mmCIF file of C-alpha atoms in Angstrom:
data_model
loop_
_atom_site.group_PDB
_atom_site.id
_atom_site.type_symbol
_atom_site.label_atom_id
_atom_site.label_comp_id
_atom_site.label_asym_id
_atom_site.label_seq_id
_atom_site.Cartn_x
_atom_site.Cartn_y
_atom_site.Cartn_z
ATOM 1 C CA MET A 1 18.308 -17.327 0.000
ATOM 2 C CA LYS A 2 16.709 -14.117 -1.338
ATOM 3 C CA SER A 3 15.290 -10.935 -0.003
ATOM 4 C CA ALA A 4 12.433 -8.465 -0.592
ATOM 5 C CA PHE A 5 11.337 -4.952 0.236
ATOM 6 C CA ILE A 6 7.589 -4.489 1.036
ATOM 7 C CA PHE A 7 6.018 -1.215 1.099
ATOM 8 C CA PRO A 8 2.906 -0.298 3.176
ATOM 9 C CA GLY A 9 -0.394 1.379 2.147
ATOM 10 C CA GLN A 10 -2.940 3.558 3.785
ATOM 11 C CA GLY A 11 -3.426 3.073 7.517
ATOM 12 C CA ALA A 12 0.243 3.052 8.245
ATOM 13 C CA GLN A 13 0.368 6.843 8.703
ATOM 14 C CA SER A 14 0.629 8.585 12.105
ATOM 15 C CA VAL A 15 1.457 12.228 13.124
ATOM 16 C CA GLY A 16 5.107 12.304 14.084
ATOM 17 C CA MET A 17 6.185 9.383 11.732
ATOM 18 C CA LEU A 18 10.006 9.175 10.958
ATOM 19 C CA ALA A 19 10.747 11.880 13.424
ATOM 20 C CA THR A 20 13.500 9.898 14.907
ATOM 21 C CA ALA A 21 14.858 8.972 11.497
ATOM 22 C CA ALA A 22 15.006 12.604 10.435
ATOM 23 C CA GLU A 23 17.257 13.538 13.300
ATOM 24 C CA SER A 24 19.959 11.310 12.062
ATOM 25 C CA TRP A 25 19.333 11.084 8.336
ATOM 26 C CA PRO A 26 19.359 14.175 6.071
ATOM 27 C CA MET A 27 17.838 11.956 3.372
ATOM 28 C CA ILE A 28 14.526 12.122 5.088
ATOM 29 C CA ASN A 29 14.079 15.825 4.825
ATOM 30 C CA LYS A 30 15.630 16.025 1.419
ATOM 31 C CA THR A 31 12.998 13.556 -0.025
ATOM 32 C CA PHE A 32 10.094 15.325 1.804
ATOM 33 C CA ASP A 33 11.319 18.601 0.329
ATOM 34 C CA GLU A 34 11.209 17.143 -3.131
ATOM 35 C CA ALA A 35 7.603 16.057 -2.450
ATOM 36 C CA SER A 36 6.592 19.472 -0.888
ATOM 37 C CA ASN A 37 7.832 21.231 -4.027
ATOM 38 C CA VAL A 38 5.418 19.108 -6.138
ATOM 39 C CA LEU A 39 2.535 19.358 -3.795
ATOM 40 C CA GLY A 40 2.686 23.063 -2.966
ATOM 41 C CA TYR A 41 2.627 22.654 0.748
ATOM 42 C CA ASP A 42 5.049 21.587 3.563
ATOM 43 C CA LEU A 43 4.484 17.887 3.631
ATOM 44 C CA TRP A 44 6.956 17.166 6.401
ATOM 45 C CA HIS A 45 5.474 19.727 8.647
ATOM 46 C CA LEU A 46 1.987 18.323 8.186
ATOM 47 C CA CYS A 47 3.331 14.843 8.843
ATOM 48 C CA GLN A 48 4.998 16.008 12.195
ATOM 49 C CA ASN A 49 2.414 18.352 13.467
ATOM 50 C CA GLY A 50 -0.910 17.181 12.020
ATOM 51 C CA PRO A 51 -3.716 17.649 12.636
ATOM 52 C CA ALA A 52 -4.379 13.874 12.258
ATOM 53 C CA GLU A 53 -7.715 14.666 10.383
ATOM 54 C CA GLU A 54 -5.597 16.388 7.697
ATOM 55 C CA LEU A 55 -3.022 13.700 7.441
ATOM 56 C CA ASN A 56 -5.765 11.110 7.219
ATOM 57 C CA ARG A 57 -7.429 12.748 4.130
ATOM 58 C CA THR A 58 -6.817 10.317 1.347
ATOM 59 C CA MET A 59 -5.255 12.888 -0.981
ATOM 60 C CA VAL A 60 -2.771 13.843 1.754
ATOM 61 C CA THR A 61 -2.227 10.330 3.126
ATOM 62 C CA GLN A 62 -1.137 8.858 -0.136
ATOM 63 C CA PRO A 63 1.672 11.256 -0.986
ATOM 64 C CA ALA A 64 2.846 11.170 2.692
ATOM 65 C CA LEU A 65 3.189 7.435 2.863
ATOM 66 C CA LEU A 66 4.778 7.248 -0.610
ATOM 67 C CA THR A 67 7.372 9.921 0.371
ATOM 68 C CA ALA A 68 8.135 8.154 3.726
ATOM 69 C CA SER A 69 8.756 4.856 1.932
ATOM 70 C CA VAL A 70 10.864 6.368 -0.754
ATOM 71 C CA ALA A 71 12.931 8.316 1.829
ATOM 72 C CA LEU A 72 13.773 5.149 3.806
ATOM 73 C CA TRP A 73 14.408 3.219 0.555
ATOM 74 C CA ARG A 74 17.065 5.869 -0.286
ATOM 75 C CA GLN A 75 18.596 5.857 3.127
ATOM 76 C CA TRP A 76 18.970 2.028 2.936
ATOM 77 C CA PHE A 77 21.403 2.513 0.172
ATOM 78 C CA VAL A 78 23.128 5.507 1.827
ATOM 79 C CA ALA A 79 23.814 3.029 4.759
ATOM 80 C CA GLY A 80 25.292 0.457 2.295
ATOM 81 C CA GLY A 81 22.410 -1.848 2.104
ATOM 82 C CA PRO A 82 22.231 -4.337 -0.691
ATOM 83 C CA ALA A 83 19.541 -4.338 -3.381
ATOM 84 C CA PRO A 84 16.728 -6.821 -2.753
ATOM 85 C CA ASP A 85 15.563 -9.589 -5.147
ATOM 86 C CA PHE A 86 11.966 -8.685 -5.162
ATOM 87 C CA LEU A 87 9.626 -5.681 -4.322
ATOM 88 C CA ALA A 88 5.978 -5.526 -3.456
ATOM 89 C CA GLY A 89 3.648 -2.952 -2.170
ATOM 90 C CA HIS A 90 0.232 -3.134 -0.376
ATOM 91 C CA SER A 91 -2.286 -1.069 -2.377
ATOM 92 C CA LEU A 92 -0.816 2.503 -2.466
ATOM 93 C CA GLY A 93 2.498 0.821 -1.520
ATOM 94 C CA GLU A 94 2.734 -0.562 -5.073
ATOM 95 C CA TYR A 95 3.505 2.974 -6.255
ATOM 96 C CA SER A 96 6.407 3.054 -3.786
ATOM 97 C CA ALA A 97 7.533 -0.390 -5.086
ATOM 98 C CA LEU A 98 7.500 0.970 -8.685
ATOM 99 C CA VAL A 99 9.672 3.990 -7.712
ATOM 100 C CA ALA A 100 12.141 1.613 -6.085
ATOM 101 C CA ALA A 101 12.098 -0.554 -9.228
ATOM 102 C CA GLU A 102 12.997 2.473 -11.336
ATOM 103 C CA SER A 103 9.848 1.918 -13.311
ATOM 104 C CA LEU A 104 8.272 5.174 -12.167
ATOM 105 C CA ASP A 105 9.864 8.571 -11.375
ATOM 106 C CA PHE A 106 9.360 9.746 -7.798
ATOM 107 C CA VAL A 107 8.165 13.180 -8.723
ATOM 108 C CA GLU A 108 5.703 11.741 -11.184
ATOM 109 C CA ALA A 109 4.614 9.127 -8.491
ATOM 110 C CA VAL A 110 3.936 12.052 -6.087
ATOM 111 C CA LYS A 111 1.664 13.743 -8.608
ATOM 112 C CA LEU A 112 -0.132 10.430 -9.458
ATOM 113 C CA VAL A 113 -0.939 9.418 -5.912
ATOM 114 C CA GLN A 114 -2.184 12.911 -4.986
ATOM 115 C CA LEU A 115 -4.515 12.720 -8.077
ATOM 116 C CA ARG A 116 -5.427 9.070 -7.181
ATOM 117 C CA GLY A 117 -6.587 10.228 -3.662
ATOM 118 C CA GLU A 118 -8.544 12.991 -5.075
ATOM 119 C CA LEU A 119 -10.301 10.849 -7.622
ATOM 120 C CA MET A 120 -11.106 8.103 -5.061
ATOM 121 C CA GLN A 121 -12.633 10.606 -2.694
ATOM 122 C CA GLU A 122 -14.638 12.244 -5.471
ATOM 123 C CA ALA A 123 -15.881 8.850 -6.971
ATOM 124 C CA VAL A 124 -18.127 8.078 -4.041
ATOM 125 C CA PRO A 125 -19.779 10.860 -2.048
ATOM 126 C CA ALA A 126 -19.154 10.861 1.689
ATOM 127 C CA GLY A 127 -21.434 8.466 3.536
ATOM 128 C CA GLU A 128 -22.357 6.412 0.439
ATOM 129 C CA GLY A 129 -19.434 4.095 0.595
ATOM 130 C CA LYS A 130 -18.170 1.804 3.409
ATOM 131 C CA MET A 131 -15.290 -0.754 4.140
ATOM 132 C CA ALA A 132 -15.420 -3.276 6.919
ATOM 133 C CA ALA A 133 -12.875 -5.796 8.297
ATOM 134 C CA ILE A 134 -13.874 -9.518 8.569
ATOM 135 C CA LEU A 135 -11.910 -11.552 11.008
ATOM 136 C CA GLY A 136 -11.919 -15.263 11.595
ATOM 137 C CA LEU A 137 -13.686 -16.388 8.431
ATOM 138 C CA GLU A 138 -12.350 -18.307 5.335
ATOM 139 C CA ASP A 139 -11.892 -16.196 2.238
ATOM 140 C CA ALA A 140 -14.542 -18.158 0.258
ATOM 141 C CA ASP A 141 -17.011 -17.603 3.021
ATOM 142 C CA VAL A 142 -16.493 -13.785 2.915
ATOM 143 C CA VAL A 143 -16.835 -13.877 -0.880
ATOM 144 C CA ALA A 144 -20.102 -15.773 -0.564
ATOM 145 C CA ALA A 145 -21.438 -13.464 2.125
ATOM 146 C CA CYS A 146 -20.809 -10.528 -0.335
ATOM 147 C CA GLU A 147 -22.541 -12.165 -3.182
ATOM 148 C CA GLU A 148 -25.554 -13.010 -0.927
ATOM 149 C CA ALA A 149 -25.661 -9.429 0.323
ATOM 150 C CA ALA A 150 -25.168 -7.526 -2.895
ATOM 151 C CA ASP A 151 -28.862 -7.363 -3.887
ATOM 152 C CA ASN A 152 -27.969 -5.370 -7.174
ATOM 153 C CA GLU A 153 -25.606 -3.130 -5.130
ATOM 154 C CA VAL A 154 -21.702 -3.233 -5.070
ATOM 155 C CA VAL A 155 -20.043 -5.100 -2.247
ATOM 156 C CA SER A 156 -17.124 -7.359 -2.552
ATOM 157 C CA ALA A 157 -13.899 -8.642 -0.796
ATOM 158 C CA VAL A 158 -11.187 -6.275 -1.669
ATOM 159 C CA ASN A 159 -8.241 -6.841 0.702
ATOM 160 C CA PHE A 160 -7.022 -10.380 1.206
ATOM 161 C CA ASN A 161 -4.608 -9.393 3.935
ATOM 162 C CA ALA A 162 -3.888 -12.623 5.702
ATOM 163 C CA PRO A 163 -5.603 -15.988 6.532
ATOM 164 C CA GLY A 164 -8.794 -14.936 8.528
ATOM 165 C CA GLN A 165 -8.469 -11.305 7.778
ATOM 166 C CA VAL A 166 -10.293 -9.941 4.761
ATOM 167 C CA VAL A 167 -11.581 -6.317 4.087
ATOM 168 C CA ILE A 168 -14.792 -5.822 2.181
ATOM 169 C CA ALA A 169 -16.059 -2.635 0.412
ATOM 170 C CA GLY A 170 -19.065 -1.202 -1.462
ATOM 171 C CA THR A 171 -22.139 0.854 -0.980
ATOM 172 C CA ALA A 172 -22.769 1.376 2.719
ATOM 173 C CA ALA A 173 -26.075 -0.497 2.805
ATOM 174 C CA ALA A 174 -24.675 -3.589 1.052
ATOM 175 C CA VAL A 175 -21.556 -3.599 3.317
ATOM 176 C CA ASP A 176 -23.948 -3.537 6.299
ATOM 177 C CA ARG A 177 -25.794 -6.579 4.931
ATOM 178 C CA ALA A 178 -22.607 -8.339 4.181
ATOM 179 C CA ILE A 179 -21.356 -7.776 7.746
ATOM 180 C CA GLU A 180 -24.431 -9.535 9.006
ATOM 181 C CA ALA A 181 -24.055 -12.332 6.531
ATOM 182 C CA CYS A 182 -20.404 -12.837 7.636
ATOM 183 C CA LYS A 183 -21.561 -12.928 11.283
ATOM 184 C CA THR A 184 -24.202 -15.603 10.378
ATOM 185 C CA ARG A 185 -21.393 -17.604 8.786
ATOM 186 C CA GLY A 186 -19.361 -17.527 11.982
ATOM 187 C CA ALA A 187 -17.003 -14.480 11.690
ATOM 188 C CA ARG A 188 -15.081 -13.728 14.942
ATOM 189 C CA LYS A 189 -15.455 -10.067 14.206
ATOM 190 C CA ALA A 190 -17.102 -8.098 11.378
ATOM 191 C CA MET A 191 -16.733 -4.353 11.963
ATOM 192 C CA PRO A 192 -16.939 -1.208 9.822
ATOM 193 C CA LEU A 193 -13.670 0.688 9.304
ATOM 194 C CA PRO A 194 -13.308 4.395 9.823
ATOM 195 C CA VAL A 195 -12.942 5.348 6.158
ATOM 196 C CA SER A 196 -15.286 6.904 3.630
ATOM 197 C CA VAL A 197 -13.598 5.667 0.374
ATOM 198 C CA PRO A 198 -14.630 2.105 -0.597
ATOM 199 C CA SER A 199 -11.228 1.211 -2.173
ATOM 200 C CA HIS A 200 -10.633 -1.614 -4.663
ATOM 201 C CA CYS A 201 -14.165 -2.337 -5.541
ATOM 202 C CA LEU A 202 -16.199 -1.565 -8.687
ATOM 203 C CA LEU A 203 -17.189 1.862 -7.266
ATOM 204 C CA MET A 204 -13.696 2.996 -8.135
ATOM 205 C CA LYS A 205 -14.056 2.139 -11.854
ATOM 206 C CA GLY A 206 -14.826 5.726 -12.808
ATOM 207 C CA ALA A 207 -11.804 6.992 -10.887
ATOM 208 C CA ALA A 208 -9.664 4.530 -12.621
ATOM 209 C CA GLU A 209 -10.795 5.800 -16.008
ATOM 210 C CA GLU A 210 -9.603 9.281 -15.051
ATOM 211 C CA LEU A 211 -6.527 8.011 -13.448
ATOM 212 C CA GLY A 212 -5.767 6.062 -16.663
ATOM 213 C CA GLN A 213 -5.568 9.370 -18.614
ATOM 214 C CA ALA A 214 -2.958 10.633 -16.254
ATOM 215 C CA LEU A 215 -1.090 7.334 -16.315
ATOM 216 C CA ASP A 216 -0.932 7.595 -20.132
ATOM 217 C CA GLU A 217 1.075 10.774 -19.873
ATOM 218 C CA VAL A 218 3.675 9.347 -17.607
ATOM 219 C CA ARG A 219 6.683 7.310 -18.660
ATOM 220 C CA PHE A 220 7.035 3.848 -17.287
ATOM 221 C CA ASN A 221 10.223 1.881 -17.632
ATOM 222 C CA ASN A 222 10.804 -1.824 -17.226
ATOM 223 C CA ALA A 223 11.475 -2.615 -13.665
ATOM 224 C CA VAL A 224 15.121 -3.301 -12.554
ATOM 225 C CA THR A 225 13.870 -5.385 -9.778
ATOM 226 C CA PRO A 226 10.786 -7.687 -10.168
ATOM 227 C CA VAL A 227 7.542 -6.382 -8.581
ATOM 228 C CA ILE A 228 4.928 -8.701 -7.148
ATOM 229 C CA GLN A 229 1.743 -6.881 -8.102
ATOM 230 C CA ASN A 230 -1.508 -6.759 -6.154
ATOM 231 C CA VAL A 231 -3.837 -7.857 -8.886
ATOM 232 C CA ASN A 232 -2.197 -11.151 -9.817
ATOM 233 C CA ALA A 233 0.408 -11.820 -7.020
ATOM 234 C CA ALA A 234 2.882 -12.342 -9.630
ATOM 235 C CA ALA A 235 6.388 -11.010 -10.386
ATOM 236 C CA GLU A 236 6.226 -8.469 -13.289
ATOM 237 C CA THR A 237 9.066 -6.345 -14.993
ATOM 238 C CA GLU A 238 7.582 -5.321 -18.223
ATOM 239 C CA SER A 239 6.490 -1.721 -18.256
ATOM 240 C CA ALA A 240 3.257 -2.087 -20.070
ATOM 241 C CA THR A 241 2.205 -4.932 -17.749
ATOM 242 C CA LEU A 242 3.183 -2.885 -14.578
ATOM 243 C CA LYS A 243 1.144 0.132 -15.807
ATOM 244 C CA ALA A 244 -1.864 -1.862 -16.750
ATOM 245 C CA ASN A 245 -1.991 -3.803 -13.449
ATOM 246 C CA LEU A 246 -1.408 -0.540 -11.501
ATOM 247 C CA LEU A 247 -4.582 0.880 -13.085
ATOM 248 C CA LYS A 248 -6.580 -2.288 -12.622
ATOM 249 C CA GLN A 249 -5.460 -2.361 -8.982
ATOM 250 C CA LEU A 250 -7.701 0.692 -8.182
ATOM 251 C CA TYR A 251 -10.920 -1.370 -8.629
ATOM 252 C CA SER A 252 -9.662 -4.932 -8.047
ATOM 253 C CA PRO A 253 -8.859 -6.930 -4.908
ATOM 254 C CA VAL A 254 -5.368 -6.655 -3.267
ATOM 255 C CA LEU A 255 -4.158 -10.203 -3.144
ATOM 256 C CA TRP A 256 -1.639 -9.591 -0.322
ATOM 257 C CA THR A 257 -1.783 -13.181 1.220
ATOM 258 C CA ASP A 258 -0.914 -14.580 -2.268
ATOM 259 C CA SER A 259 1.709 -11.910 -2.692
ATOM 260 C CA VAL A 260 3.598 -12.876 0.425
ATOM 261 C CA ARG A 261 3.276 -16.567 -0.322
ATOM 262 C CA ALA A 262 4.770 -15.765 -3.761
ATOM 263 C CA LEU A 263 7.755 -14.303 -2.102
ATOM 264 C CA VAL A 264 8.232 -17.214 0.216
ATOM 265 C CA ALA A 265 7.829 -19.605 -2.801
ATOM 266 C CA ALA A 266 10.642 -17.685 -4.522
ATOM 267 C CA ASP A 267 12.929 -18.458 -1.517
ATOM 268 C CA VAL A 268 12.853 -15.087 0.131
ATOM 269 C CA LYS A 269 13.677 -15.524 3.727
ATOM 270 C CA VAL A 270 14.154 -11.834 4.760
ATOM 271 C CA ALA A 271 11.950 -8.804 3.829
ATOM 272 C CA VAL A 272 12.185 -5.089 4.933
ATOM 273 C CA GLU A 273 8.995 -3.176 5.623
ATOM 274 C CA CYS A 274 10.071 0.045 4.012
ATOM 275 C CA GLY A 275 7.770 2.689 5.404
ATOM 276 C CA ALA A 276 5.950 3.956 8.420
ATOM 277 C CA GLY A 277 4.551 1.584 10.949
ATOM 278 C CA LYS A 278 4.575 -2.322 11.280
ATOM 279 C CA VAL A 279 1.385 -3.268 9.590
ATOM 280 C CA LEU A 280 2.856 -5.535 6.969
ATOM 281 C CA ALA A 281 5.142 -7.264 9.507
ATOM 282 C CA GLY A 282 2.105 -8.223 11.579
ATOM 283 C CA LEU A 283 0.363 -9.613 8.439
ATOM 284 C CA ALA A 284 3.448 -11.604 7.453
ATOM 285 C CA LYS A 285 3.365 -13.381 10.808
ATOM 286 C CA ARG A 286 -0.095 -14.547 10.050
ATOM 287 C CA ILE A 287 0.758 -15.557 6.506
ATOM 288 C CA ASP A 288 4.088 -17.433 7.039
ATOM 289 C CA ARG A 289 6.196 -17.126 10.145
ATOM 290 C CA GLY A 290 9.198 -18.453 8.197
ATOM 291 C CA LEU A 291 9.467 -15.059 6.595
ATOM 292 C CA VAL A 292 11.438 -12.637 8.808
ATOM 293 C CA VAL A 293 10.246 -8.953 8.363
ATOM 294 C CA ARG A 294 12.414 -6.033 9.624
ATOM 295 C CA GLY A 295 11.524 -2.370 9.750
ATOM 296 C CA ILE A 296 13.968 0.482 9.072
ATOM 297 C CA GLU A 297 12.259 3.429 10.564
ATOM 298 C CA ASP A 298 15.162 4.488 12.864
ATOM 299 C CA PRO A 299 18.905 3.920 12.983
ATOM 300 C CA GLU A 300 18.627 1.045 15.422
ATOM 301 C CA ALA A 301 16.087 -0.805 13.288
ATOM 302 C CA LEU A 302 17.993 -0.200 10.145
ATOM 303 C CA ALA A 303 21.183 -1.665 11.694
ATOM 304 C CA ALA A 304 19.246 -4.788 12.697
ATOM 305 C CA ALA A 305 17.867 -5.128 9.123
ATOM 306 C CA LEU A 306 21.316 -4.775 7.612
ATOM 307 C CA ALA A 307 22.644 -7.555 9.995
ATOM 308 C CA ALA A 308 19.665 -9.722 9.021
ATOM 309 C CA PHE A 309 20.437 -9.292 5.301
ATOM 310 C CA GLU A 310 24.135 -10.064 5.834
ATOM 311 C CA SER A 311 23.289 -13.433 7.616
ATOM 312 C CA SER A 312 20.701 -14.429 5.016
#
């Protein structure tokens, strides 16, 4: 039986996250101090005190969630936890997975995700892009609805999060048309999301080109633990492949359903959601209830996760 660590992406953040953990674990503040030194502002203070509007800015959210995940990953080993057999991260979480895999240095990752957030925000002016969640519709129907609604604009399925839960993104008008097309096809819900950046669609291609220049200046190592990557839901370890897929991820769909199924197919029975919130645990229940997902956000949760690993 094998194990995995999975790392969340944007949407997992909240003001006050990891407050309980920091009371017991010096590693939390130590890791946030490292990130703050890179960013030039007190990231921990912002995460604890907000305002939420600032924490939810893409260029702030990304380093905040990366740092939270890496802090918990480090604490796992301080507590004597064993190394997992696989790693995977949802969207931004793939950067956390690559740090855990020792493919990417943490300080370099903080710089990269801050830049990634800035480039994503700049790629599409506020109000011109949109994302929406489509619930209760088959993946193929969502894809078909987007193709029907495009009308020479960009709109596509970008996050295959779980069966019956797909996120679409593109220009605002095209997304609105796709929402109506999904409703016509029988979607249980089709609702806009409160974000201004249309992630993982072709509108991010320009941002990817600029991010690629930064990635070329960063050293990537072969992964010590295989990483299931978003763009192909396959386990990768070779540095050039990890880097190329990480860049492609910015304008390509996140195949999260397939990624979780790949873990299950590899005989993974226990996974740890290493980061803020419980978003990925909720998705895992919809993908395969045979996969047990534990959080490690506080001492009690970490103790339960350690026990689950020991019994697996």
